């Protein structure tokens, strides 16, 4: 009896062990399909974006780089040919380019800094309990969905010289009227006002969405420690939503350096894209448009586009890093 019990386990297990070692079973088609789905489906889902970006983003960028290295004038096809760095040298030595760069940076600073600060304060207000909170949150987005042409025409009427409401208020207050299109500072201020009006609500909603993720316990602990609303905003809210702040800073840098429609329509002679009688509010984007489609020099316009692209990349990186450090980030 003892010998039969001791012999039975080896009699049962040894055939199975030998069979599995000799010939492993191939994975079934269902397992192979699951493995393929796990490995390649994410790439298939994001492929349309990269295909569209390659066709309408990357290819024009590279093609523009080739054009910037050639002499390409629409009014003189016979002069087409390789130009090397001549277009870039001409751009960097062109006084109009640096005047347009000064205008672009000036309007960018006047619009982006107040815009993001006011958006943060507006988001902090909308994050509190109040009546009609949902309607107010939706209402701040109305300027963003208003067509740029329509809002720019309205602001152009507000800043008109003789019959503009702003000059009327200045006269009523005993101040001199201002020709907002005549000087750099006045035209920059008027255009920055248009940009701020349009994007404050948009950025406020981004900040508000980020504020919803900040734990309420942090604010409750701050209240117990005696922190007021201002200290809670700058010591709890801003560091907690740092990724959203960095995102809006980079987005504002890119948009501000490409400003085109507002200054173009603010000019009564918008067809010429000169940005005023002396280029006082001509931005880089307007100068590129004028060089390419009014002066018909596509090679130099392409070189300006690449110089602007590189400046935007550097400024966006610097602004993003500075904002991250000021917000308490380590990188």
PDB file of C-alpha atoms in Angstrom:
ATOM      1  CA  UNK A   1       0.000   0.000   0.000  1.00  0.00           C
ATOM      2  CA  UNK A   2       2.812   2.366   0.911  1.00  0.00           C
ATOM      3  CA  UNK A   3       4.659   1.696  -2.301  1.00  0.00           C
ATOM      4  CA  UNK A   4       1.544   2.479  -4.428  1.00  0.00           C
ATOM      5  CA  UNK A   5       0.963   5.893  -2.712  1.00  0.00           C
ATOM      6  CA  UNK A   6       4.594   6.986  -3.054  1.00  0.00           C
ATOM      7  CA  UNK A   7       4.724   6.062  -6.734  1.00  0.00           C
ATOM      8  CA  UNK A   8       1.482   7.767  -7.824  1.00  0.00           C
ATOM      9  CA  UNK A   9       2.649  11.537  -7.764  1.00  0.00           C
ATOM     10  CA  UNK A  10       5.576  10.939 -10.056  1.00  0.00           C
ATOM     11  CA  UNK A  11       3.339   8.944 -12.362  1.00  0.00           C
ATOM     12  CA  UNK A  12       0.922  11.909 -12.662  1.00  0.00           C
ATOM     13  CA  UNK A  13       3.353  14.913 -12.915  1.00  0.00           C
ATOM     14  CA  UNK A  14       6.165  13.594 -15.021  1.00  0.00           C
ATOM     15  CA  UNK A  15       4.216  13.390 -18.344  1.00  0.00           C
ATOM     16  CA  UNK A  16       2.935  17.013 -17.989  1.00  0.00           C
ATOM     17  CA  UNK A  17       6.405  18.382 -17.218  1.00  0.00           C
ATOM     18  CA  UNK A  18       7.918  16.575 -20.127  1.00  0.00           C
ATOM     19  CA  UNK A  19       5.232  17.745 -22.542  1.00  0.00           C
ATOM     20  CA  UNK A  20       5.490  21.445 -21.577  1.00  0.00           C
ATOM     21  CA  UNK A  21       9.265  21.458 -21.828  1.00  0.00           C
ATOM     22  CA  UNK A  22       9.261  19.770 -25.185  1.00  0.00           C
ATOM     23  CA  UNK A  23       6.760  21.956 -27.130  1.00  0.00           C
ATOM     24  CA  UNK A  24       5.532  25.385 -25.773  1.00  0.00           C
ATOM     25  CA  UNK A  25       2.134  26.324 -27.048  1.00  0.00           C
ATOM     26  CA  UNK A  26       2.107  29.318 -29.464  1.00  0.00           C
ATOM     27  CA  UNK A  27       0.019  32.330 -28.355  1.00  0.00           C
ATOM     28  CA  UNK A  28      -3.490  32.289 -29.672  1.00  0.00           C
ATOM     29  CA  UNK A  29      -4.690  34.880 -32.206  1.00  0.00           C
ATOM     30  CA  UNK A  30      -6.647  36.598 -29.445  1.00  0.00           C
ATOM     31  CA  UNK A  31      -3.506  37.015 -27.336  1.00  0.00           C
ATOM     32  CA  UNK A  32      -1.566  38.311 -30.338  1.00  0.00           C
ATOM     33  CA  UNK A  33      -4.371  40.791 -31.122  1.00  0.00           C
ATOM     34  CA  UNK A  34      -4.431  42.021 -27.523  1.00  0.00           C
ATOM     35  CA  UNK A  35      -0.652  42.424 -27.518  1.00  0.00           C
ATOM     36  CA  UNK A  36      -0.754  44.350 -30.841  1.00  0.00           C
ATOM     37  CA  UNK A  37      -3.610  46.505 -29.552  1.00  0.00           C
ATOM     38  CA  UNK A  38      -1.694  47.406 -26.393  1.00  0.00           C
ATOM     39  CA  UNK A  39       1.522  48.167 -28.253  1.00  0.00           C
ATOM     40  CA  UNK A  40       0.317  50.073 -31.326  1.00  0.00           C
ATOM     41  CA  UNK A  41      -3.144  51.577 -30.650  1.00  0.00           C
ATOM     42  CA  UNK A  42      -1.744  54.658 -28.799  1.00  0.00           C
ATOM     43  CA  UNK A  43       0.439  55.421 -31.814  1.00  0.00           C
ATOM     44  CA  UNK A  44      -2.520  55.004 -34.182  1.00  0.00           C
ATOM     45  CA  UNK A  45      -4.630  57.395 -32.099  1.00  0.00           C
ATOM     46  CA  UNK A  46      -2.047  60.190 -32.076  1.00  0.00           C
ATOM     47  CA  UNK A  47      -0.941  59.625 -35.676  1.00  0.00           C
ATOM     48  CA  UNK A  48      -3.611  61.926 -37.258  1.00  0.00           C
ATOM     49  CA  UNK A  49      -2.305  64.894 -35.274  1.00  0.00           C
ATOM     50  CA  UNK A  50       1.271  64.351 -36.383  1.00  0.00           C
ATOM     51  CA  UNK A  51       0.222  63.727 -39.989  1.00  0.00           C
ATOM     52  CA  UNK A  52      -1.750  67.000 -40.078  1.00  0.00           C
ATOM     53  CA  UNK A  53       1.040  68.825 -38.254  1.00  0.00           C
ATOM     54  CA  UNK A  54       3.570  67.485 -40.717  1.00  0.00           C
ATOM     55  CA  UNK A  55       1.492  68.544 -43.720  1.00  0.00           C
ATOM     56  CA  UNK A  56       0.360  71.961 -42.514  1.00  0.00           C
ATOM     57  CA  UNK A  57       2.967  72.849 -39.869  1.00  0.00           C
ATOM     58  CA  UNK A  58       6.329  71.214 -40.380  1.00  0.00           C
ATOM     59  CA  UNK A  59       6.394  71.209 -44.188  1.00  0.00           C
ATOM     60  CA  UNK A  60       5.567  74.958 -44.520  1.00  0.00           C
ATOM     61  CA  UNK A  61       8.192  75.691 -41.860  1.00  0.00           C
ATOM     62  CA  UNK A  62      10.908  73.808 -43.741  1.00  0.00           C
ATOM     63  CA  UNK A  63       9.764  75.156 -47.099  1.00  0.00           C
ATOM     64  CA  UNK A  64       9.882  78.674 -45.662  1.00  0.00           C
ATOM     65  CA  UNK A  65      13.467  78.020 -44.548  1.00  0.00           C
ATOM     66  CA  UNK A  66      14.386  77.103 -48.129  1.00  0.00           C
ATOM     67  CA  UNK A  67      12.674  80.229 -49.481  1.00  0.00           C
ATOM     68  CA  UNK A  68      14.577  82.392 -46.964  1.00  0.00           C
ATOM     69  CA  UNK A  69      17.844  81.218 -48.525  1.00  0.00           C
ATOM     70  CA  UNK A  70      16.799  82.209 -52.037  1.00  0.00           C
ATOM     71  CA  UNK A  71      16.171  85.422 -53.950  1.00  0.00           C
ATOM     72  CA  UNK A  72      12.480  85.181 -54.698  1.00  0.00           C
ATOM     73  CA  UNK A  73      10.717  88.305 -55.939  1.00  0.00           C
ATOM     74  CA  UNK A  74       7.249  88.061 -57.438  1.00  0.00           C
ATOM     75  CA  UNK A  75       7.831  91.171 -59.572  1.00  0.00           C
ATOM     76  CA  UNK A  76      11.167  89.891 -60.940  1.00  0.00           C
ATOM     77  CA  UNK A  77      11.076  86.124 -61.577  1.00  0.00           C
ATOM     78  CA  UNK A  78      14.311  86.301 -63.570  1.00  0.00           C
ATOM     79  CA  UNK A  79      16.278  87.169 -60.414  1.00  0.00           C
ATOM     80  CA  UNK A  80      15.308  83.954 -58.631  1.00  0.00           C
ATOM     81  CA  UNK A  81      18.256  81.981 -57.359  1.00  0.00           C
ATOM     82  CA  UNK A  82      20.362  80.954 -54.373  1.00  0.00           C
ATOM     83  CA  UNK A  83      21.009  83.862 -51.978  1.00  0.00           C
ATOM     84  CA  UNK A  84      22.567  82.107 -48.993  1.00  0.00           C
ATOM     85  CA  UNK A  85      22.508  84.296 -45.886  1.00  0.00           C
ATOM     86  CA  UNK A  86      21.986  87.552 -47.836  1.00  0.00           C
ATOM     87  CA  UNK A  87      18.328  87.823 -46.827  1.00  0.00           C
ATOM     88  CA  UNK A  88      19.195  87.370 -43.129  1.00  0.00           C
ATOM     89  CA  UNK A  89      21.971  89.962 -43.359  1.00  0.00           C
ATOM     90  CA  UNK A  90      19.571  92.417 -45.005  1.00  0.00           C
ATOM     91  CA  UNK A  91      16.906  91.796 -42.351  1.00  0.00           C
ATOM     92  CA  UNK A  92      19.286  92.318 -39.417  1.00  0.00           C
ATOM     93  CA  UNK A  93      20.539  95.551 -41.006  1.00  0.00           C
ATOM     94  CA  UNK A  94      17.069  96.884 -41.771  1.00  0.00           C
ATOM     95  CA  UNK A  95      15.949  99.691 -39.448  1.00  0.00           C
ATOM     96  CA  UNK A  96      12.306  98.896 -40.134  1.00  0.00           C
ATOM     97  CA  UNK A  97      12.796  95.410 -38.675  1.00  0.00           C
ATOM     98  CA  UNK A  98      14.148  96.709 -35.366  1.00  0.00           C
ATOM     99  CA  UNK A  99      11.462  99.409 -35.197  1.00  0.00           C
ATOM    100  CA  UNK A 100       8.822  96.714 -35.697  1.00  0.00           C
ATOM    101  CA  UNK A 101      10.550  94.538 -33.085  1.00  0.00           C
ATOM    102  CA  UNK A 102      10.461  97.424 -30.586  1.00  0.00           C
ATOM    103  CA  UNK A 103       6.762  97.955 -31.277  1.00  0.00           C
ATOM    104  CA  UNK A 104       6.025  94.247 -30.929  1.00  0.00           C
ATOM    105  CA  UNK A 105       7.877  93.887 -27.613  1.00  0.00           C
ATOM    106  CA  UNK A 106       6.340  97.110 -26.257  1.00  0.00           C
ATOM    107  CA  UNK A 107       2.780  96.055 -27.063  1.00  0.00           C
ATOM    108  CA  UNK A 108       3.536  92.544 -25.778  1.00  0.00           C
ATOM    109  CA  UNK A 109       4.689  93.854 -22.386  1.00  0.00           C
ATOM    110  CA  UNK A 110       1.749  96.252 -22.072  1.00  0.00           C
ATOM    111  CA  UNK A 111      -0.715  93.503 -22.907  1.00  0.00           C
ATOM    112  CA  UNK A 112       0.661  90.261 -21.457  1.00  0.00           C
ATOM    113  CA  UNK A 113       1.716  91.351 -17.957  1.00  0.00           C
ATOM    114  CA  UNK A 114      -1.526  93.174 -16.961  1.00  0.00           C
ATOM    115  CA  UNK A 115      -3.538  90.552 -18.802  1.00  0.00           C
ATOM    116  CA  UNK A 116      -2.212  87.601 -16.784  1.00  0.00           C
ATOM    117  CA  UNK A 117      -2.297  89.451 -13.452  1.00  0.00           C
ATOM    118  CA  UNK A 118      -5.905  90.577 -13.978  1.00  0.00           C
ATOM    119  CA  UNK A 119      -6.844  87.088 -15.185  1.00  0.00           C
ATOM    120  CA  UNK A 120      -5.456  85.620 -11.956  1.00  0.00           C
ATOM    121  CA  UNK A 121      -7.410  88.073  -9.806  1.00  0.00           C
ATOM    122  CA  UNK A 122     -10.583  87.488 -11.832  1.00  0.00           C
ATOM    123  CA  UNK A 123     -10.208  83.720 -11.485  1.00  0.00           C
ATOM    124  CA  UNK A 124      -9.742  84.083  -7.712  1.00  0.00           C
ATOM    125  CA  UNK A 125     -12.998  86.053  -7.525  1.00  0.00           C
ATOM    126  CA  UNK A 126     -14.884  83.555  -9.688  1.00  0.00           C
ATOM    127  CA  UNK A 127     -13.571  80.713  -7.518  1.00  0.00           C
ATOM    128  CA  UNK A 128     -15.515  82.024  -4.536  1.00  0.00           C
ATOM    129  CA  UNK A 129     -19.105  81.245  -3.667  1.00  0.00           C
ATOM    130  CA  UNK A 130     -21.406  83.866  -5.151  1.00  0.00           C
ATOM    131  CA  UNK A 131     -24.761  84.213  -6.851  1.00  0.00           C
ATOM    132  CA  UNK A 132     -24.964  83.584 -10.626  1.00  0.00           C
ATOM    133  CA  UNK A 133     -21.508  82.086 -10.479  1.00  0.00           C
ATOM    134  CA  UNK A 134     -22.039  79.875 -13.549  1.00  0.00           C
ATOM    135  CA  UNK A 135     -23.372  82.765 -15.633  1.00  0.00           C
ATOM    136  CA  UNK A 136     -20.474  84.989 -14.641  1.00  0.00           C
ATOM    137  CA  UNK A 137     -17.969  82.270 -15.496  1.00  0.00           C
ATOM    138  CA  UNK A 138     -19.521  81.879 -18.947  1.00  0.00           C
ATOM    139  CA  UNK A 139     -19.764  85.645 -19.406  1.00  0.00           C
ATOM    140  CA  UNK A 140     -16.026  86.266 -19.118  1.00  0.00           C
ATOM    141  CA  UNK A 141     -15.531  84.213 -22.278  1.00  0.00           C
ATOM    142  CA  UNK A 142     -17.721  86.495 -24.421  1.00  0.00           C
ATOM    143  CA  UNK A 143     -14.844  88.810 -25.485  1.00  0.00           C
ATOM    144  CA  UNK A 144     -12.873  85.783 -26.672  1.00  0.00           C
ATOM    145  CA  UNK A 145     -15.652  84.534 -28.963  1.00  0.00           C
ATOM    146  CA  UNK A 146     -16.309  88.012 -30.367  1.00  0.00           C
ATOM    147  CA  UNK A 147     -14.765  88.324 -33.858  1.00  0.00           C
ATOM    148  CA  UNK A 148     -11.483  90.230 -33.723  1.00  0.00           C
ATOM    149  CA  UNK A 149     -12.494  92.481 -36.615  1.00  0.00           C
ATOM    150  CA  UNK A 150     -15.713  93.521 -34.866  1.00  0.00           C
ATOM    151  CA  UNK A 151     -14.059  94.258 -31.524  1.00  0.00           C
ATOM    152  CA  UNK A 152     -11.174  96.126 -33.183  1.00  0.00           C
ATOM    153  CA  UNK A 153     -13.580  98.369 -35.109  1.00  0.00           C
ATOM    154  CA  UNK A 154     -15.433  99.158 -31.873  1.00  0.00           C
ATOM    155  CA  UNK A 155     -12.195  99.998 -30.069  1.00  0.00           C
ATOM    156  CA  UNK A 156     -11.081 102.057 -33.054  1.00  0.00           C
ATOM    157  CA  UNK A 157     -14.221 104.165 -32.616  1.00  0.00           C
ATOM    158  CA  UNK A 158     -13.596 104.457 -28.855  1.00  0.00           C
ATOM    159  CA  UNK A 159     -10.060 105.764 -29.491  1.00  0.00           C
ATOM    160  CA  UNK A 160     -11.091 108.096 -32.347  1.00  0.00           C
ATOM    161  CA  UNK A 161      -9.544 111.563 -32.330  1.00  0.00           C
ATOM    162  CA  UNK A 162     -12.456 114.006 -32.511  1.00  0.00           C
ATOM    163  CA  UNK A 163     -15.616 112.119 -31.615  1.00  0.00           C
ATOM    164  CA  UNK A 164     -14.224 109.198 -29.630  1.00  0.00           C
ATOM    165  CA  UNK A 165     -15.776 108.610 -26.187  1.00  0.00           C
ATOM    166  CA  UNK A 166     -12.361 108.378 -24.514  1.00  0.00           C
ATOM    167  CA  UNK A 167     -11.254 111.763 -25.821  1.00  0.00           C
ATOM    168  CA  UNK A 168     -14.655 113.153 -24.816  1.00  0.00           C
ATOM    169  CA  UNK A 169     -14.071 111.930 -21.246  1.00  0.00           C
ATOM    170  CA  UNK A 170     -10.582 113.440 -21.258  1.00  0.00           C
ATOM    171  CA  UNK A 171     -12.015 116.781 -22.392  1.00  0.00           C
ATOM    172  CA  UNK A 172     -14.706 116.605 -19.746  1.00  0.00           C
ATOM    173  CA  UNK A 173     -12.041 116.041 -17.102  1.00  0.00           C
ATOM    174  CA  UNK A 174     -10.130 119.089 -18.346  1.00  0.00           C
ATOM    175  CA  UNK A 175      -7.330 117.096 -19.988  1.00  0.00           C
ATOM    176  CA  UNK A 176      -5.947 117.437 -23.476  1.00  0.00           C
ATOM    177  CA  UNK A 177      -7.246 115.124 -26.155  1.00  0.00           C
ATOM    178  CA  UNK A 178      -4.922 112.387 -27.358  1.00  0.00           C
ATOM    179  CA  UNK A 179      -4.313 111.273 -30.927  1.00  0.00           C
ATOM    180  CA  UNK A 180      -3.970 107.591 -30.132  1.00  0.00           C
ATOM    181  CA  UNK A 181      -2.551 106.752 -33.572  1.00  0.00           C
ATOM    182  CA  UNK A 182       0.093 109.488 -33.642  1.00  0.00           C
ATOM    183  CA  UNK A 183       2.604 108.352 -31.000  1.00  0.00           C
ATOM    184  CA  UNK A 184       4.136 105.063 -30.010  1.00  0.00           C
ATOM    185  CA  UNK A 185       3.007 105.080 -26.375  1.00  0.00           C
ATOM    186  CA  UNK A 186      -0.594 106.020 -27.158  1.00  0.00           C
ATOM    187  CA  UNK A 187      -0.975 103.513 -30.016  1.00  0.00           C
ATOM    188  CA  UNK A 188       0.690 100.759 -27.952  1.00  0.00           C
ATOM    189  CA  UNK A 189      -1.702 101.494 -25.075  1.00  0.00           C
ATOM    190  CA  UNK A 190      -4.768 101.400 -27.330  1.00  0.00           C
ATOM    191  CA  UNK A 191      -3.754  98.113 -29.003  1.00  0.00           C
ATOM    192  CA  UNK A 192      -2.781  96.538 -25.669  1.00  0.00           C
ATOM    193  CA  UNK A 193      -6.236  97.471 -24.334  1.00  0.00           C
ATOM    194  CA  UNK A 194      -7.849  95.538 -27.207  1.00  0.00           C
ATOM    195  CA  UNK A 195      -5.669  92.492 -26.549  1.00  0.00           C
ATOM    196  CA  UNK A 196      -6.275  92.585 -22.792  1.00  0.00           C
ATOM    197  CA  UNK A 197     -10.037  92.882 -23.247  1.00  0.00           C
ATOM    198  CA  UNK A 198     -10.038  89.839 -25.481  1.00  0.00           C
ATOM    199  CA  UNK A 199      -7.812  87.447 -23.520  1.00  0.00           C
ATOM    200  CA  UNK A 200      -8.301  88.254 -19.813  1.00  0.00           C
ATOM    201  CA  UNK A 201     -11.428  86.096 -19.559  1.00  0.00           C
ATOM    202  CA  UNK A 202      -9.866  83.263 -21.562  1.00  0.00           C
ATOM    203  CA  UNK A 203      -6.832  83.067 -19.270  1.00  0.00           C
ATOM    204  CA  UNK A 204      -9.056  83.480 -16.193  1.00  0.00           C
ATOM    205  CA  UNK A 205     -10.960  80.319 -17.118  1.00  0.00           C
ATOM    206  CA  UNK A 206      -7.672  78.393 -17.441  1.00  0.00           C
ATOM    207  CA  UNK A 207      -6.620  79.590 -13.978  1.00  0.00           C
ATOM    208  CA  UNK A 208     -10.091  78.852 -12.576  1.00  0.00           C
ATOM    209  CA  UNK A 209      -9.990  75.267 -13.847  1.00  0.00           C
ATOM    210  CA  UNK A 210      -6.586  74.815 -12.185  1.00  0.00           C
ATOM    211  CA  UNK A 211      -7.829  76.378  -8.934  1.00  0.00           C
ATOM    212  CA  UNK A 212     -10.569  73.753  -8.720  1.00  0.00           C
ATOM    213  CA  UNK A 213      -7.879  71.116  -8.094  1.00  0.00           C
ATOM    214  CA  UNK A 214      -6.270  72.887  -5.108  1.00  0.00           C
ATOM    215  CA  UNK A 215      -7.242  71.042  -1.885  1.00  0.00           C
ATOM    216  CA  UNK A 216      -9.618  73.050   0.308  1.00  0.00           C
ATOM    217  CA  UNK A 217      -7.754  71.834   3.383  1.00  0.00           C
ATOM    218  CA  UNK A 218      -4.833  74.112   2.475  1.00  0.00           C
ATOM    219  CA  UNK A 219      -7.073  77.193   2.616  1.00  0.00           C
ATOM    220  CA  UNK A 220      -8.706  76.028   5.853  1.00  0.00           C
ATOM    221  CA  UNK A 221      -5.286  75.599   7.447  1.00  0.00           C
ATOM    222  CA  UNK A 222      -4.225  79.030   6.169  1.00  0.00           C
ATOM    223  CA  UNK A 223      -7.329  80.633   7.683  1.00  0.00           C
ATOM    224  CA  UNK A 224      -6.539  79.007  11.037  1.00  0.00           C
ATOM    225  CA  UNK A 225      -3.040  80.492  10.782  1.00  0.00           C
ATOM    226  CA  UNK A 226      -4.496  83.947  10.167  1.00  0.00           C
ATOM    227  CA  UNK A 227      -3.666  84.265   6.450  1.00  0.00           C
ATOM    228  CA  UNK A 228      -5.829  86.708   4.542  1.00  0.00           C
ATOM    229  CA  UNK A 229      -7.158  86.393   0.993  1.00  0.00           C
ATOM    230  CA  UNK A 230      -4.082  88.049  -0.539  1.00  0.00           C
ATOM    231  CA  UNK A 231      -1.601  85.745   1.225  1.00  0.00           C
ATOM    232  CA  UNK A 232      -3.717  82.704   0.369  1.00  0.00           C
ATOM    233  CA  UNK A 233      -3.653  83.729  -3.302  1.00  0.00           C
ATOM    234  CA  UNK A 234       0.112  84.261  -3.607  1.00  0.00           C
ATOM    235  CA  UNK A 235       1.331  81.597  -1.161  1.00  0.00           C
ATOM    236  CA  UNK A 236      -1.142  78.770  -1.862  1.00  0.00           C
ATOM    237  CA  UNK A 237      -3.007  79.324  -5.114  1.00  0.00           C
ATOM    238  CA  UNK A 238      -0.228  80.560  -7.394  1.00  0.00           C
ATOM    239  CA  UNK A 239       2.341  77.857  -6.417  1.00  0.00           C
ATOM    240  CA  UNK A 240      -0.355  75.172  -6.654  1.00  0.00           C
ATOM    241  CA  UNK A 241      -1.376  76.139 -10.196  1.00  0.00           C
ATOM    242  CA  UNK A 242       2.157  76.802 -11.440  1.00  0.00           C
ATOM    243  CA  UNK A 243       1.832  74.523 -14.531  1.00  0.00           C
ATOM    244  CA  UNK A 244      -1.222  76.512 -15.693  1.00  0.00           C
ATOM    245  CA  UNK A 245       0.612  79.801 -15.115  1.00  0.00           C
ATOM    246  CA  UNK A 246       3.627  78.617 -17.116  1.00  0.00           C
ATOM    247  CA  UNK A 247       1.296  77.459 -19.890  1.00  0.00           C
ATOM    248  CA  UNK A 248      -0.450  80.834 -20.144  1.00  0.00           C
ATOM    249  CA  UNK A 249       2.871  82.717 -20.046  1.00  0.00           C
ATOM    250  CA  UNK A 250       4.232  80.666 -22.949  1.00  0.00           C
ATOM    251  CA  UNK A 251       0.943  80.983 -24.852  1.00  0.00           C
ATOM    252  CA  UNK A 252       0.845  84.756 -24.298  1.00  0.00           C
ATOM    253  CA  UNK A 253       4.460  85.082 -25.452  1.00  0.00           C
ATOM    254  CA  UNK A 254       3.753  83.230 -28.681  1.00  0.00           C
ATOM    255  CA  UNK A 255       0.538  85.165 -29.359  1.00  0.00           C
ATOM    256  CA  UNK A 256       1.968  88.547 -28.363  1.00  0.00           C
ATOM    257  CA  UNK A 257       4.992  88.258 -30.638  1.00  0.00           C
ATOM    258  CA  UNK A 258       2.722  87.336 -33.567  1.00  0.00           C
ATOM    259  CA  UNK A 259       0.254  90.186 -33.059  1.00  0.00           C
ATOM    260  CA  UNK A 260      -1.226  91.145 -36.426  1.00  0.00           C
ATOM    261  CA  UNK A 261      -4.975  91.736 -36.713  1.00  0.00           C
ATOM    262  CA  UNK A 262      -5.468  94.330 -33.976  1.00  0.00           C
ATOM    263  CA  UNK A 263      -2.706  96.748 -35.119  1.00  0.00           C
ATOM    264  CA  UNK A 264      -3.570  96.157 -38.770  1.00  0.00           C
ATOM    265  CA  UNK A 265      -7.234  97.128 -38.343  1.00  0.00           C
ATOM    266  CA  UNK A 266      -6.369  99.948 -35.941  1.00  0.00           C
ATOM    267  CA  UNK A 267      -4.593 101.680 -38.838  1.00  0.00           C
ATOM    268  CA  UNK A 268      -6.937 103.698 -41.130  1.00  0.00           C
ATOM    269  CA  UNK A 269      -4.600 102.745 -44.012  1.00  0.00           C
ATOM    270  CA  UNK A 270      -4.722  99.063 -43.174  1.00  0.00           C
ATOM    271  CA  UNK A 271      -4.207  97.998 -46.806  1.00  0.00           C
ATOM    272  CA  UNK A 272      -0.609  99.218 -46.665  1.00  0.00           C
ATOM    273  CA  UNK A 273       0.200  97.557 -43.314  1.00  0.00           C
ATOM    274  CA  UNK A 274       2.544 100.404 -42.389  1.00  0.00           C
ATOM    275  CA  UNK A 275       1.348 100.669 -38.779  1.00  0.00           C
ATOM    276  CA  UNK A 276       0.810 104.415 -38.786  1.00  0.00           C
ATOM    277  CA  UNK A 277       2.374 107.276 -40.712  1.00  0.00           C
ATOM    278  CA  UNK A 278       5.842 106.550 -39.260  1.00  0.00           C
ATOM    279  CA  UNK A 279       5.511 102.872 -38.363  1.00  0.00           C
ATOM    280  CA  UNK A 280       4.736 103.736 -34.752  1.00  0.00           C
ATOM    281  CA  UNK A 281       2.657 100.582 -34.219  1.00  0.00           C
ATOM    282  CA  UNK A 282       3.847  98.349 -37.047  1.00  0.00           C
ATOM    283  CA  UNK A 283       4.539  94.892 -35.602  1.00  0.00           C
ATOM    284  CA  UNK A 284       6.855  92.206 -36.968  1.00  0.00           C
ATOM    285  CA  UNK A 285       3.925  90.234 -38.402  1.00  0.00           C
ATOM    286  CA  UNK A 286       2.697  93.353 -40.235  1.00  0.00           C
ATOM    287  CA  UNK A 287       6.187  94.010 -41.627  1.00  0.00           C
ATOM    288  CA  UNK A 288       6.437  90.408 -42.848  1.00  0.00           C
ATOM    289  CA  UNK A 289       3.074  90.781 -44.584  1.00  0.00           C
ATOM    290  CA  UNK A 290       4.086  94.087 -46.164  1.00  0.00           C
ATOM    291  CA  UNK A 291       7.484  92.790 -47.296  1.00  0.00           C
ATOM    292  CA  UNK A 292       6.028  89.640 -48.828  1.00  0.00           C
ATOM    293  CA  UNK A 293       2.744  90.794 -50.379  1.00  0.00           C
ATOM    294  CA  UNK A 294       3.175  94.562 -50.879  1.00  0.00           C
ATOM    295  CA  UNK A 295       6.869  94.753 -51.757  1.00  0.00           C
ATOM    296  CA  UNK A 296       6.702  91.239 -53.312  1.00  0.00           C
ATOM    297  CA  UNK A 297      10.012  90.121 -51.751  1.00  0.00           C
ATOM    298  CA  UNK A 298       9.160  86.644 -50.499  1.00  0.00           C
ATOM    299  CA  UNK A 299      12.768  85.678 -49.765  1.00  0.00           C
ATOM    300  CA  UNK A 300      13.300  88.510 -47.289  1.00  0.00           C
ATOM    301  CA  UNK A 301       9.837  88.001 -45.773  1.00  0.00           C
ATOM    302  CA  UNK A 302      10.696  84.322 -45.199  1.00  0.00           C
ATOM    303  CA  UNK A 303      13.969  85.329 -43.515  1.00  0.00           C
ATOM    304  CA  UNK A 304      12.032  87.697 -41.215  1.00  0.00           C
ATOM    305  CA  UNK A 305       9.659  84.859 -40.371  1.00  0.00           C
ATOM    306  CA  UNK A 306      12.537  82.591 -39.327  1.00  0.00           C
ATOM    307  CA  UNK A 307      14.181  85.300 -37.236  1.00  0.00           C
ATOM    308  CA  UNK A 308      10.840  85.917 -35.515  1.00  0.00           C
ATOM    309  CA  UNK A 309      10.376  82.167 -34.989  1.00  0.00           C
ATOM    310  CA  UNK A 310      13.753  81.839 -33.266  1.00  0.00           C
ATOM    311  CA  UNK A 311      13.102  84.912 -31.091  1.00  0.00           C
ATOM    312  CA  UNK A 312       9.734  83.484 -30.019  1.00  0.00           C
ATOM    313  CA  UNK A 313      11.316  80.133 -29.107  1.00  0.00           C
ATOM    314  CA  UNK A 314      13.975  81.841 -26.964  1.00  0.00           C
ATOM    315  CA  UNK A 315      11.523  84.245 -25.284  1.00  0.00           C
ATOM    316  CA  UNK A 316       8.966  81.506 -24.581  1.00  0.00           C
ATOM    317  CA  UNK A 317      11.655  79.302 -23.026  1.00  0.00           C
ATOM    318  CA  UNK A 318      13.040  82.145 -20.894  1.00  0.00           C
ATOM    319  CA  UNK A 319       9.585  83.283 -19.769  1.00  0.00           C
ATOM    320  CA  UNK A 320       8.548  79.732 -18.959  1.00  0.00           C
ATOM    321  CA  UNK A 321      11.695  79.088 -16.888  1.00  0.00           C
ATOM    322  CA  UNK A 322      11.432  82.429 -15.062  1.00  0.00           C
ATOM    323  CA  UNK A 323       7.763  81.874 -14.248  1.00  0.00           C
ATOM    324  CA  UNK A 324       8.479  78.361 -13.036  1.00  0.00           C
ATOM    325  CA  UNK A 325      11.271  79.582 -10.746  1.00  0.00           C
ATOM    326  CA  UNK A 326       9.238  82.514  -9.396  1.00  0.00           C
ATOM    327  CA  UNK A 327       6.367  80.110  -8.688  1.00  0.00           C
ATOM    328  CA  UNK A 328       8.607  77.904  -6.563  1.00  0.00           C
ATOM    329  CA  UNK A 329       9.479  75.263  -9.162  1.00  0.00           C
ATOM    330  CA  UNK A 330      12.865  73.558  -9.129  1.00  0.00           C
ATOM    331  CA  UNK A 331      13.167  73.182 -12.937  1.00  0.00           C
TER     332      UNK A 331
END
